[in-house]
Amino acid sequence: MTTVFHELLPESYLLLLTPGRPSGPEFALDFSLKCACRSGKTAVWVDCELLLALSPEAARILCDYYHKLQEEHKQLVVVHASDEVKQELLNWHLDPDLCFAPTLIDAAWQSGQRLVA
């Protein structure tokens, strides 16, 4: 199970994933992504910095929401992903438009958002 923290930013919705119990349903992740989709923001940033790996269920949920957001002309950006997290997501045969960003600043740039100092 992944614990999810979220923050509504001016032009995007940020989710921070943290490790939880190794087994169990990913209700928090699904609920948080559903809220992110309804937020009206054009980009959802999923920060995986605290994760070493994703459960198969978490990867499937992220992939499902990636496709849902794409249909709505919105973007899912995976930030601070370890090689294991990237590989788990790529194993789901996502099309090459899935965006990985090394930092939140890069996520903003990938999303085409202006940064205000």
Coordinates of C-alpha atoms in Angstrom, one line a residue:
M1 CA 0.0 0.0 0.0
T2 CA 1.3 3.4 -0.9
T3 CA 0.6 6.4 1.3
V4 CA -0.2 9.5 -0.8
F5 CA 0.2 13.2 0.1
H6 CA -1.1 15.8 -2.3
E7 CA -0.8 19.5 -3.0
L8 CA -2.8 21.6 -5.3
L9 CA -0.4 23.9 -7.1
P10 CA -1.3 27.0 -9.2
E11 CA -1.1 25.1 -12.5
S12 CA -0.7 21.4 -11.6
Y13 CA -1.6 18.8 -9.0
L14 CA 1.2 17.2 -7.1
L15 CA 1.1 13.7 -5.6
L16 CA 3.9 12.5 -3.3
L17 CA 4.0 8.7 -3.0
T18 CA 5.6 7.2 0.1
P19 CA 6.2 3.5 0.9
G20 CA 3.5 1.8 2.9
R21 CA 2.7 -1.8 3.7
P22 CA 4.0 -4.1 0.9
S23 CA 0.7 -5.8 0.3
G24 CA -2.8 -4.5 0.2
P25 CA -5.0 -2.6 -2.1
E26 CA -3.9 0.8 -3.4
F27 CA -7.1 2.7 -2.5
A28 CA -5.3 5.9 -1.5
L29 CA -3.4 6.1 -4.8
D30 CA -6.6 5.5 -6.8
F31 CA -8.6 8.0 -4.8
S32 CA -5.8 10.7 -5.0
L33 CA -5.5 10.3 -8.8
K34 CA -9.2 10.5 -9.1
C35 CA -9.1 13.8 -7.2
A36 CA -6.2 15.0 -9.4
C37 CA -8.2 14.3 -12.5
R38 CA -11.2 16.3 -11.2
S39 CA -9.0 19.2 -10.1
G40 CA -9.2 21.0 -13.4
K41 CA -5.4 21.1 -13.6
T42 CA -3.7 20.3 -16.9
A43 CA -0.9 18.4 -15.4
V44 CA -0.6 15.8 -12.6
W45 CA 2.9 15.4 -11.2
V46 CA 3.6 12.1 -9.3
D47 CA 6.7 12.4 -7.2
C48 CA 8.2 9.0 -6.5
E49 CA 11.4 10.2 -4.8
L50 CA 10.7 8.2 -1.6
L51 CA 9.9 4.9 -3.4
L52 CA 12.4 2.2 -4.3
A53 CA 9.8 0.3 -6.4
L54 CA 6.1 0.2 -7.3
S55 CA 3.7 -2.6 -6.6
P56 CA 2.2 -4.1 -9.7
E57 CA -1.2 -2.7 -8.7
A58 CA 0.2 0.8 -8.2
A59 CA 1.9 0.7 -11.6
R60 CA -1.4 -0.5 -13.2
I61 CA -3.3 2.3 -11.5
L62 CA -0.8 4.9 -12.7
C63 CA -1.0 3.5 -16.2
D64 CA -4.8 3.6 -16.2
Y65 CA -4.8 7.3 -15.1
Y66 CA -2.0 8.1 -17.6
H67 CA -4.4 7.0 -20.4
K68 CA -7.4 8.7 -18.8
L69 CA -5.5 12.0 -18.6
Q70 CA -4.2 11.6 -22.1
E71 CA -7.8 11.3 -23.4
E72 CA -8.6 14.6 -21.6
H73 CA -5.5 16.3 -23.2
K74 CA -3.8 16.4 -19.8
Q75 CA -0.4 15.2 -18.8
L76 CA 0.9 12.8 -16.1
V77 CA 4.5 13.5 -15.2
V78 CA 6.5 11.0 -13.1
V79 CA 9.1 12.8 -11.0
H80 CA 12.2 11.5 -9.2
A81 CA 11.6 7.9 -10.4
S82 CA 14.2 5.3 -9.6
D83 CA 15.2 2.9 -12.4
E84 CA 13.0 0.2 -10.8
V85 CA 9.9 2.5 -10.8
K86 CA 10.6 3.5 -14.4
Q87 CA 11.0 -0.1 -15.4
E88 CA 7.8 -1.2 -13.6
L89 CA 5.8 1.5 -15.5
L90 CA 7.4 0.8 -18.9
N91 CA 6.6 -2.9 -18.4
W92 CA 2.9 -1.9 -18.9
H93 CA 3.8 -1.0 -22.5
L94 CA 2.9 2.7 -22.2
D95 CA 3.3 4.7 -25.3
P96 CA 6.5 6.7 -25.5
D97 CA 4.7 9.9 -24.4
L98 CA 4.9 9.0 -20.8
C99 CA 7.0 11.8 -19.2
F100 CA 9.7 11.2 -16.6
A101 CA 11.3 14.2 -15.0
P102 CA 14.3 14.2 -12.7
T103 CA 13.1 17.2 -10.7
L104 CA 9.9 19.2 -10.1
I105 CA 11.4 22.1 -12.0
D106 CA 11.8 19.8 -15.0
A107 CA 8.2 18.6 -14.5
A108 CA 7.1 22.2 -14.8
W109 CA 9.1 22.6 -18.0
Q110 CA 7.8 19.4 -19.4
S111 CA 4.3 20.5 -18.7
G112 CA 4.9 23.8 -20.5
Q113 CA 4.2 25.9 -17.3
R114 CA 5.7 29.2 -16.4
L115 CA 7.8 29.3 -13.3
V116 CA 7.3 32.3 -11.1
A117 CA 10.2 33.2 -8.8

